[in-house]
PDB file of C-alpha atoms and ligand atoms in Angstrom:
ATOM      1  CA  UNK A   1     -36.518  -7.028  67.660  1.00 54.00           C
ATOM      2  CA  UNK A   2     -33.999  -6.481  65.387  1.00 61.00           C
ATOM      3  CA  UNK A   3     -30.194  -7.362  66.316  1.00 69.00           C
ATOM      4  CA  UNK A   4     -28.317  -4.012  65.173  1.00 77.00           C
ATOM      5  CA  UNK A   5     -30.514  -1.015  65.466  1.00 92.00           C
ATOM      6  CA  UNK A   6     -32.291   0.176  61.854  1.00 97.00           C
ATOM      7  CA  UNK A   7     -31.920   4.075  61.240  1.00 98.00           C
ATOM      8  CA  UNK A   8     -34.868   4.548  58.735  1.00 98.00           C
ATOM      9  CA  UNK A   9     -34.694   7.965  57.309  1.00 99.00           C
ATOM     10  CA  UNK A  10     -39.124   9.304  56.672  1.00 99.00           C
ATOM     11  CA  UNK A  11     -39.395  12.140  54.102  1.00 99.00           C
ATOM     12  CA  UNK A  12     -42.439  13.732  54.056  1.00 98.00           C
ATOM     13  CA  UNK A  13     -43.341  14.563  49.996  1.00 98.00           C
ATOM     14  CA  UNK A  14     -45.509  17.458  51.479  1.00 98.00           C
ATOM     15  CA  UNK A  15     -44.158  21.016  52.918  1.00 98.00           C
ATOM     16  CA  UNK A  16     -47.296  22.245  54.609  1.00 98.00           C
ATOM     17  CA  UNK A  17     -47.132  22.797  58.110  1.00 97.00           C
ATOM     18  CA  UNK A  18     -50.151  20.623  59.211  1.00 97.00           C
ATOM     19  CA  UNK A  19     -49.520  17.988  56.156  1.00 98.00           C
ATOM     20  CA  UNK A  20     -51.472  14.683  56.898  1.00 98.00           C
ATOM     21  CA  UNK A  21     -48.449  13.223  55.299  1.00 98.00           C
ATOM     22  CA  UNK A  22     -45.913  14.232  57.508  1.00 98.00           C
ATOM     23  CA  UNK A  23     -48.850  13.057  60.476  1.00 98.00           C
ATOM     24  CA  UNK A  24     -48.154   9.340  58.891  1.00 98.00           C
ATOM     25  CA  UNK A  25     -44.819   9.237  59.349  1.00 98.00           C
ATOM     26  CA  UNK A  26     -45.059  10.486  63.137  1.00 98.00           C
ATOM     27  CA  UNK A  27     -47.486   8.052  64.051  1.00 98.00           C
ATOM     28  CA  UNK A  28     -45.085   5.657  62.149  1.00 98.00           C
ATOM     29  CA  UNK A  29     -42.424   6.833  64.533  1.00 98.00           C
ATOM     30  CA  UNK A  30     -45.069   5.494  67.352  1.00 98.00           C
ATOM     31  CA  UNK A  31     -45.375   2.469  65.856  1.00 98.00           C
ATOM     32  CA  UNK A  32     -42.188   1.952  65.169  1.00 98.00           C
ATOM     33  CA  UNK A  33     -41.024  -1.912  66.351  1.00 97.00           C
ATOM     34  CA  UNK A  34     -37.897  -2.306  69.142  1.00 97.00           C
ATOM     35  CA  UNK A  35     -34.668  -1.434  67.719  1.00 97.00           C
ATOM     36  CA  UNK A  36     -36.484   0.905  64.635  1.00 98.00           C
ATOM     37  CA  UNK A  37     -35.602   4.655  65.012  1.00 98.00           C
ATOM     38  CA  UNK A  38     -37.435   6.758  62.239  1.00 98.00           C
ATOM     39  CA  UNK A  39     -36.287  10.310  62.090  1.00 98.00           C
ATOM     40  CA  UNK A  40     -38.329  12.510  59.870  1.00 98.00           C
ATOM     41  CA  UNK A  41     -35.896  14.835  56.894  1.00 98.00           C
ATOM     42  CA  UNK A  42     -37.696  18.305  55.245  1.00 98.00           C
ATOM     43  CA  UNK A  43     -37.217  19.195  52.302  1.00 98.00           C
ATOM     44  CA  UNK A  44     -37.924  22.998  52.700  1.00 98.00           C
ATOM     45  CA  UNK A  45     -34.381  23.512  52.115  1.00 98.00           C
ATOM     46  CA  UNK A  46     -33.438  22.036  48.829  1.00 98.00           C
ATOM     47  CA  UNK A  47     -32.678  24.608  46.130  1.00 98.00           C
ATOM     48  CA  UNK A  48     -35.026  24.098  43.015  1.00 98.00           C
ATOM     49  CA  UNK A  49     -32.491  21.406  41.192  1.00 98.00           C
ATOM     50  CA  UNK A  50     -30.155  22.972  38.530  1.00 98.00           C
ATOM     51  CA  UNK A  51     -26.979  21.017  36.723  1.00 98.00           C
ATOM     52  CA  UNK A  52     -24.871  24.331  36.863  1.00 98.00           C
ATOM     53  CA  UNK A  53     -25.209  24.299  40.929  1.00 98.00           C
ATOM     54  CA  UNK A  54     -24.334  20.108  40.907  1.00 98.00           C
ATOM     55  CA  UNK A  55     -21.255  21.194  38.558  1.00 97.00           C
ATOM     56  CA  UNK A  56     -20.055  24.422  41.326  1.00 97.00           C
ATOM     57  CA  UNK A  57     -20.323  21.752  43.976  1.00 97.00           C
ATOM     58  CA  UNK A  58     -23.446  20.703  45.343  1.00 95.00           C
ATOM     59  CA  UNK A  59     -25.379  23.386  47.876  1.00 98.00           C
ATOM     60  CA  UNK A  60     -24.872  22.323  51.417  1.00 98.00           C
ATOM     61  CA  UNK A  61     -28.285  21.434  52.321  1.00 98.00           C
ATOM     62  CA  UNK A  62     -28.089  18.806  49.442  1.00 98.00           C
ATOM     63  CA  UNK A  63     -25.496  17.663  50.842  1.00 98.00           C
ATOM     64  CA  UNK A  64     -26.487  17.056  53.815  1.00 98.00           C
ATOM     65  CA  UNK A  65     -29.702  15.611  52.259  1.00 98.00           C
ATOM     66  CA  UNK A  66     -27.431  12.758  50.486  1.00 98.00           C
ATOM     67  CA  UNK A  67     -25.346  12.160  53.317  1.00 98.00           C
ATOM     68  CA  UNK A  68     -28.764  11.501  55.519  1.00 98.00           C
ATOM     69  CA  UNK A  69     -29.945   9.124  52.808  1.00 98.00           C
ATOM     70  CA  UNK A  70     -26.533   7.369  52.824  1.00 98.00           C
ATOM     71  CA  UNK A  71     -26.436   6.704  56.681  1.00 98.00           C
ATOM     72  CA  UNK A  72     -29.859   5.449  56.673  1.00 98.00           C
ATOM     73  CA  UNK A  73     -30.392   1.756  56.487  1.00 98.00           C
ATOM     74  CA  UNK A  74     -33.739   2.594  54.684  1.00 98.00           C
ATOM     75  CA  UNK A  75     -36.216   5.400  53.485  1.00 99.00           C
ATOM     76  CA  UNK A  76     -39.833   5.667  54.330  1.00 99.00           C
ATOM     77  CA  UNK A  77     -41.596   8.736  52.319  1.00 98.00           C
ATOM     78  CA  UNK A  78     -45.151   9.683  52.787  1.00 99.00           C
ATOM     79  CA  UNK A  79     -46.658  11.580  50.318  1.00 98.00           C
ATOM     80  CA  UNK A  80     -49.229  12.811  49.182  1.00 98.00           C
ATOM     81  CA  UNK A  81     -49.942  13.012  45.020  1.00 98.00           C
ATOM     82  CA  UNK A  82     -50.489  16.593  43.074  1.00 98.00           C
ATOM     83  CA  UNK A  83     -52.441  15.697  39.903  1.00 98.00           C
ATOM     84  CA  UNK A  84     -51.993  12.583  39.890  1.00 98.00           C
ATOM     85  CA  UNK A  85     -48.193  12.338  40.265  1.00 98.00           C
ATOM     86  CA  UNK A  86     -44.985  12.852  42.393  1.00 98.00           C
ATOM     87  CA  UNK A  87     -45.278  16.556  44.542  1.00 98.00           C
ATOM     88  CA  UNK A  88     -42.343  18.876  42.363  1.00 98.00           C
ATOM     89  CA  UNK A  89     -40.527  19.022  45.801  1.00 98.00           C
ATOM     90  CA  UNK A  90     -40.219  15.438  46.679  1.00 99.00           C
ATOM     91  CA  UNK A  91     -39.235  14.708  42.892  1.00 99.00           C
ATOM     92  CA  UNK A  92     -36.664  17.442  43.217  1.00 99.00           C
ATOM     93  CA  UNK A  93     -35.300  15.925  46.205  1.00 99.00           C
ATOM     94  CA  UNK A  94     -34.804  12.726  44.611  1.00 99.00           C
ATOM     95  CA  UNK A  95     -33.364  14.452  41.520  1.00 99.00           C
ATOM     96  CA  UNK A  96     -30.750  15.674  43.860  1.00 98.00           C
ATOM     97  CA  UNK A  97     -30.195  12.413  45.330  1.00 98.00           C
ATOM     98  CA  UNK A  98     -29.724  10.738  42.306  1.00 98.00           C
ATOM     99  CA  UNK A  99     -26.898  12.681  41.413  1.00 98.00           C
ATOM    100  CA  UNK A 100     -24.231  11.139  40.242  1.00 97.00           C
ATOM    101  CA  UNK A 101     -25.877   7.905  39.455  1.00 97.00           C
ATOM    102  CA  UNK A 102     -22.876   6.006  39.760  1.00 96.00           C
ATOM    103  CA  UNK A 103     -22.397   7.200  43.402  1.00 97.00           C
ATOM    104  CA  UNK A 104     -26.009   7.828  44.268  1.00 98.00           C
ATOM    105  CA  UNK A 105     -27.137   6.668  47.945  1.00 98.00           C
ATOM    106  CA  UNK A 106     -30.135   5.922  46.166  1.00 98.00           C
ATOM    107  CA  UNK A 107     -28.867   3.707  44.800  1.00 98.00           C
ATOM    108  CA  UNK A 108     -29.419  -0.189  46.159  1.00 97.00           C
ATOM    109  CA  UNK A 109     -31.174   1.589  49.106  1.00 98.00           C
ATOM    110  CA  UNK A 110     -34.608  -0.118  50.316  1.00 98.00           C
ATOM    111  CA  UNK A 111     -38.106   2.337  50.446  1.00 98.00           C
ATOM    112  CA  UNK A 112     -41.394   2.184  51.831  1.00 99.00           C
ATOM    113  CA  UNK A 113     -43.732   4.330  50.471  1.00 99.00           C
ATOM    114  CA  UNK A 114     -47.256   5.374  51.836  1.00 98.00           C
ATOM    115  CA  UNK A 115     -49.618   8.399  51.030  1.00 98.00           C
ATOM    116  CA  UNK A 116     -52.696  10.343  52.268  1.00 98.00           C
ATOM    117  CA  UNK A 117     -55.042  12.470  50.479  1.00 98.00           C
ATOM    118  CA  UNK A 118     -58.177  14.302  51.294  1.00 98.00           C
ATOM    119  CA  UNK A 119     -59.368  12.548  47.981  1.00 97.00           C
ATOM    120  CA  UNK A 120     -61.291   9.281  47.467  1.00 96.00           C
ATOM    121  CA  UNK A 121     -58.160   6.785  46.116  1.00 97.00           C
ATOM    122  CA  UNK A 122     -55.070   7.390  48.219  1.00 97.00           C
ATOM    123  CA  UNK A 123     -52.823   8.844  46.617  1.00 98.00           C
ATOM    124  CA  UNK A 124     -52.249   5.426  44.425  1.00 98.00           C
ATOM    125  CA  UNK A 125     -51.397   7.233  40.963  1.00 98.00           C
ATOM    126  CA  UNK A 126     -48.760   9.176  42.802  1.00 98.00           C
ATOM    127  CA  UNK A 127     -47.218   6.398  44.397  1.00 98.00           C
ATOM    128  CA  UNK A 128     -47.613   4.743  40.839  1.00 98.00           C
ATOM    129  CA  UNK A 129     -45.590   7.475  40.051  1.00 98.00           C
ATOM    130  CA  UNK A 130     -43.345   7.574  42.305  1.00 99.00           C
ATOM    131  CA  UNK A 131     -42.225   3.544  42.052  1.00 98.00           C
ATOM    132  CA  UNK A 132     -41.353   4.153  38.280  1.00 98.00           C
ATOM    133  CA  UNK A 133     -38.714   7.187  39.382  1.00 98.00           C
ATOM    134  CA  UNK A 134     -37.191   4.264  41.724  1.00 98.00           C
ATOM    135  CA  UNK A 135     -36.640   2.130  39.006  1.00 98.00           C
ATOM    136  CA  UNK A 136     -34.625   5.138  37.394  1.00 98.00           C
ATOM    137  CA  UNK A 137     -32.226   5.512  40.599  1.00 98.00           C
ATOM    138  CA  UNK A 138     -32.217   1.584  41.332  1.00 98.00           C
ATOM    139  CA  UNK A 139     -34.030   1.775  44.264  1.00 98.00           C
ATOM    140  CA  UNK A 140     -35.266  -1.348  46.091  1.00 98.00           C
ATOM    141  CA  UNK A 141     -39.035  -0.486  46.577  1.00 98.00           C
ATOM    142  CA  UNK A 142     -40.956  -2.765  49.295  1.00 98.00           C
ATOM    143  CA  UNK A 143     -43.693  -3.995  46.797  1.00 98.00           C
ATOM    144  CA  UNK A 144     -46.375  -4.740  49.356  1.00 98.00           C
ATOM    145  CA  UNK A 145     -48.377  -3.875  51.852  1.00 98.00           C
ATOM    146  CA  UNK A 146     -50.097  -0.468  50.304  1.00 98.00           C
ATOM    147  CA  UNK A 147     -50.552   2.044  52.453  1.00 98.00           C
ATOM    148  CA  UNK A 148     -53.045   4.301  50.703  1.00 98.00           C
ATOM    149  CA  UNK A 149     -54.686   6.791  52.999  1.00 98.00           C
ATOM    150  CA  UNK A 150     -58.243   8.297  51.800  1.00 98.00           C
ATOM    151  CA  UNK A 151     -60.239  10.782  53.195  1.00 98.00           C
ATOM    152  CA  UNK A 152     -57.456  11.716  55.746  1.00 98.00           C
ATOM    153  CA  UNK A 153     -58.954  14.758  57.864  1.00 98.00           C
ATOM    154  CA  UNK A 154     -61.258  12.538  59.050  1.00 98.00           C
ATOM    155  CA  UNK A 155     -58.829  10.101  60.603  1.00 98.00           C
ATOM    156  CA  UNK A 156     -56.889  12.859  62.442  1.00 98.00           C
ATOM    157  CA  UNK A 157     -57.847  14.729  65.811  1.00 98.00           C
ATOM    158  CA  UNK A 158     -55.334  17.489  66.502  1.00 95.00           C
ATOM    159  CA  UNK A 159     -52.851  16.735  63.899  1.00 94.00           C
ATOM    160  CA  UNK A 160     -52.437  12.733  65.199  1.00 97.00           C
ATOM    161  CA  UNK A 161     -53.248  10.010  63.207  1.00 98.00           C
ATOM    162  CA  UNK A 162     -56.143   8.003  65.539  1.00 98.00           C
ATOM    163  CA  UNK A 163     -57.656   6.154  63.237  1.00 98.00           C
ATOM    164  CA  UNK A 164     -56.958   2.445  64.300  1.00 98.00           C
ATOM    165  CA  UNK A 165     -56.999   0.403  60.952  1.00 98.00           C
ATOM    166  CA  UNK A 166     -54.870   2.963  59.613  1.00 98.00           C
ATOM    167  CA  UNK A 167     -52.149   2.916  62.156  1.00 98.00           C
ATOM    168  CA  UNK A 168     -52.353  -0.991  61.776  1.00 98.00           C
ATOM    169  CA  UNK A 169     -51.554  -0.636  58.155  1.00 98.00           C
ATOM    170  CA  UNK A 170     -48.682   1.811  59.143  1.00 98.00           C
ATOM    171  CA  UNK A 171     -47.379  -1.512  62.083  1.00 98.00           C
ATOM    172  CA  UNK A 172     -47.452  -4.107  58.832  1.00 98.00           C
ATOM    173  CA  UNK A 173     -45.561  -1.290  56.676  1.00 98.00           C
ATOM    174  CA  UNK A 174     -43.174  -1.342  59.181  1.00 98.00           C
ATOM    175  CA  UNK A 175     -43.048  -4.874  60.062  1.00 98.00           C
ATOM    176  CA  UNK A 176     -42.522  -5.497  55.911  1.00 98.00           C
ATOM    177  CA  UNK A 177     -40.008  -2.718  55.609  1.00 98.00           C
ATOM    178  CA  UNK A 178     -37.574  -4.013  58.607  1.00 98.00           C
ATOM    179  CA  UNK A 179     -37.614  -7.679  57.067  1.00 97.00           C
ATOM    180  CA  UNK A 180     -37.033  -6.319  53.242  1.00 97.00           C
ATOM    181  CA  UNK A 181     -34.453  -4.175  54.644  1.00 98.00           C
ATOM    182  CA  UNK A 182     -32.465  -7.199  56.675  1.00 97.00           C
ATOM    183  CA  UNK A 183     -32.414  -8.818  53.372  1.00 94.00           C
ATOM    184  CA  UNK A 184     -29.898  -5.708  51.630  1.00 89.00           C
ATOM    185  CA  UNK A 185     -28.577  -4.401  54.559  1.00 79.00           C
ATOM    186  CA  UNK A 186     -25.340  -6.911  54.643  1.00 65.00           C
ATOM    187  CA  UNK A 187     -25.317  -7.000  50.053  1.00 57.00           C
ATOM    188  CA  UNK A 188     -21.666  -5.299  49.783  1.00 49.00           C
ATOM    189  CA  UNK A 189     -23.555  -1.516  49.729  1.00 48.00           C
TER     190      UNK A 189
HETATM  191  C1  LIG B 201     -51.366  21.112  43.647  1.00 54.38           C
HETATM  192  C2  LIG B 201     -52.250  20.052  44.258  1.00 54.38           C
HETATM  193  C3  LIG B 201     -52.628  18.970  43.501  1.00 54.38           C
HETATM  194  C4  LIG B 201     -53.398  17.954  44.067  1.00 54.38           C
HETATM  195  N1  LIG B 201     -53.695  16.850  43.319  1.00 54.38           N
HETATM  196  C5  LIG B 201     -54.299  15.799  43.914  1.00 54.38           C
HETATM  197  C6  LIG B 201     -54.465  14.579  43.190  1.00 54.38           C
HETATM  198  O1  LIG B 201     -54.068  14.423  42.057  1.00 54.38           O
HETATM  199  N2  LIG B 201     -55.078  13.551  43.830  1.00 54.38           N
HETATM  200  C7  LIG B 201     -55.519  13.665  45.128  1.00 54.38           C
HETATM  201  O2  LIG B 201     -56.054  12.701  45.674  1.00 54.38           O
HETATM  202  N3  LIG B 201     -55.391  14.809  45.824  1.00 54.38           N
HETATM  203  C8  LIG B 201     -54.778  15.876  45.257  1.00 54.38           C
HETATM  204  N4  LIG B 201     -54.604  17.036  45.956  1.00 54.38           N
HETATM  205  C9  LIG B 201     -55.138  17.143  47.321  1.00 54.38           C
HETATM  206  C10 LIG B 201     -54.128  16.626  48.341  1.00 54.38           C
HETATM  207  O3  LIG B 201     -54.240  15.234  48.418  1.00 54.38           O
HETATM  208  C11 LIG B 201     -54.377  17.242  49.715  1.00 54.38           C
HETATM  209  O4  LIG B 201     -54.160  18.631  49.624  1.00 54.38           O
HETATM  210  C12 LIG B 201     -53.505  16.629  50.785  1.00 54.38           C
HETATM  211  O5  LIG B 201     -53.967  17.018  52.050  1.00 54.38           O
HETATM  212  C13 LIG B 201     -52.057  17.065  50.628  1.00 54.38           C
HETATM  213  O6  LIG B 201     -51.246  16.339  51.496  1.00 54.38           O
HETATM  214  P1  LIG B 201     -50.688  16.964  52.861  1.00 54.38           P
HETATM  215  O7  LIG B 201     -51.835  17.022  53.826  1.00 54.38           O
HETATM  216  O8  LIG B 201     -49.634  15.968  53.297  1.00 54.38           O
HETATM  217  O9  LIG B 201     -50.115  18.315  52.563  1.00 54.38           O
HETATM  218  C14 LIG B 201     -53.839  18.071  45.408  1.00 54.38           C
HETATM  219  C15 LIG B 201     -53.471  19.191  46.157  1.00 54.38           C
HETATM  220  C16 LIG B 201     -52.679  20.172  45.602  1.00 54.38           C
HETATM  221  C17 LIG B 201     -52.254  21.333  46.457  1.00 54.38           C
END
């Protein structure tokens, strides 16, 4: 149980309606300890990033992407990896987000990252990846456990997540993110 309630924001990296992805982070809003809300953020509308738009004023769903970000006390993206590296939307979206570094929510804000694949090795290139763009927008990354999800339509019935070991990796995600996140939450931000 955590003393003030923890708002962690879950971005799906994938846009596909039945995404195994998106399936992690609702059974992570099951598992989700007392006190942990986890609301999920698409991405579906994010214009394609563009430095002329940023300089016009940023589009208002960016906007409102950055402010969500901001007003979280943490991020939890699921995601799944397109050859071998970050999904073009999900880096887009933090491309956005990054922008301007100086004032970036990004920036100082803990993640949790976790992927699925249909593949055989869990999406760890992408989340490789994706940990070396975090470095970029000074992103406090949880560095352990890995949730790497392989062979995931055969851990899903009807769009839920039932496999059991899996959704006990997804409870010690959790349990790792809300005790990295305690440590930042009170660091000035
Ligand atoms: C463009 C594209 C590239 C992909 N590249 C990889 C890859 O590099 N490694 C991998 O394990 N799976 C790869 N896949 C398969 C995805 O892991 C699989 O489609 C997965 O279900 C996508 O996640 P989602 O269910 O959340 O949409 C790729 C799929 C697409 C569409």
């Amino acid at each position: 149980m955590v003393e003030r309630p923890l708002r962690i924001l879950g971005i799906p990296g994938s846009l596909r309606r039945q995404s195994y992805n998106r399936g992690l982070l609702l059974a992570a809003q099951e598992l989700a300890p007392p006190g942990v809300t986890i609301e999920l953020y698409e991405l579906h509308e994010l214009p394609l990033y563009n430095q002329d738009l940023e300089e016009a004023g940023p589009p208002a769903p960016v906007q409102h992407f950055k402010r969500a970000i901001a007003e979280a006390d943490a991020l939890l993206i699921a995601t799944p990896e397109y050859n071998w590296s970050v999904p073009g939307p999900l880096k887009n979206a933090i491309d956005w987000a990054s922008r301007p570094p100086a004032t970036s929510p990004l920036r100082r804000k803990p993640v949790a990252i976790m992927g699925a694949t249909t593949g055989l090795f869990g999406t760890v290139r992408g989340q490789l990846a994706l940990r070396q763009v975090f470095l970029s927008t000074e992103s406090y990354v949880l560095p352990k456990p890995d949730v790497l999800v392989r062979d995931a339509a055969s851990l899903f019935r009807d769009g839920r997540l039932v496999d059991e070991p899996t959704r006990q990796m997804i409870r010690q995600l959790l349990e790792a993110l809300v005790a990295w996140t305690l440590r930042f939450r009170d660091d000035g931000r």
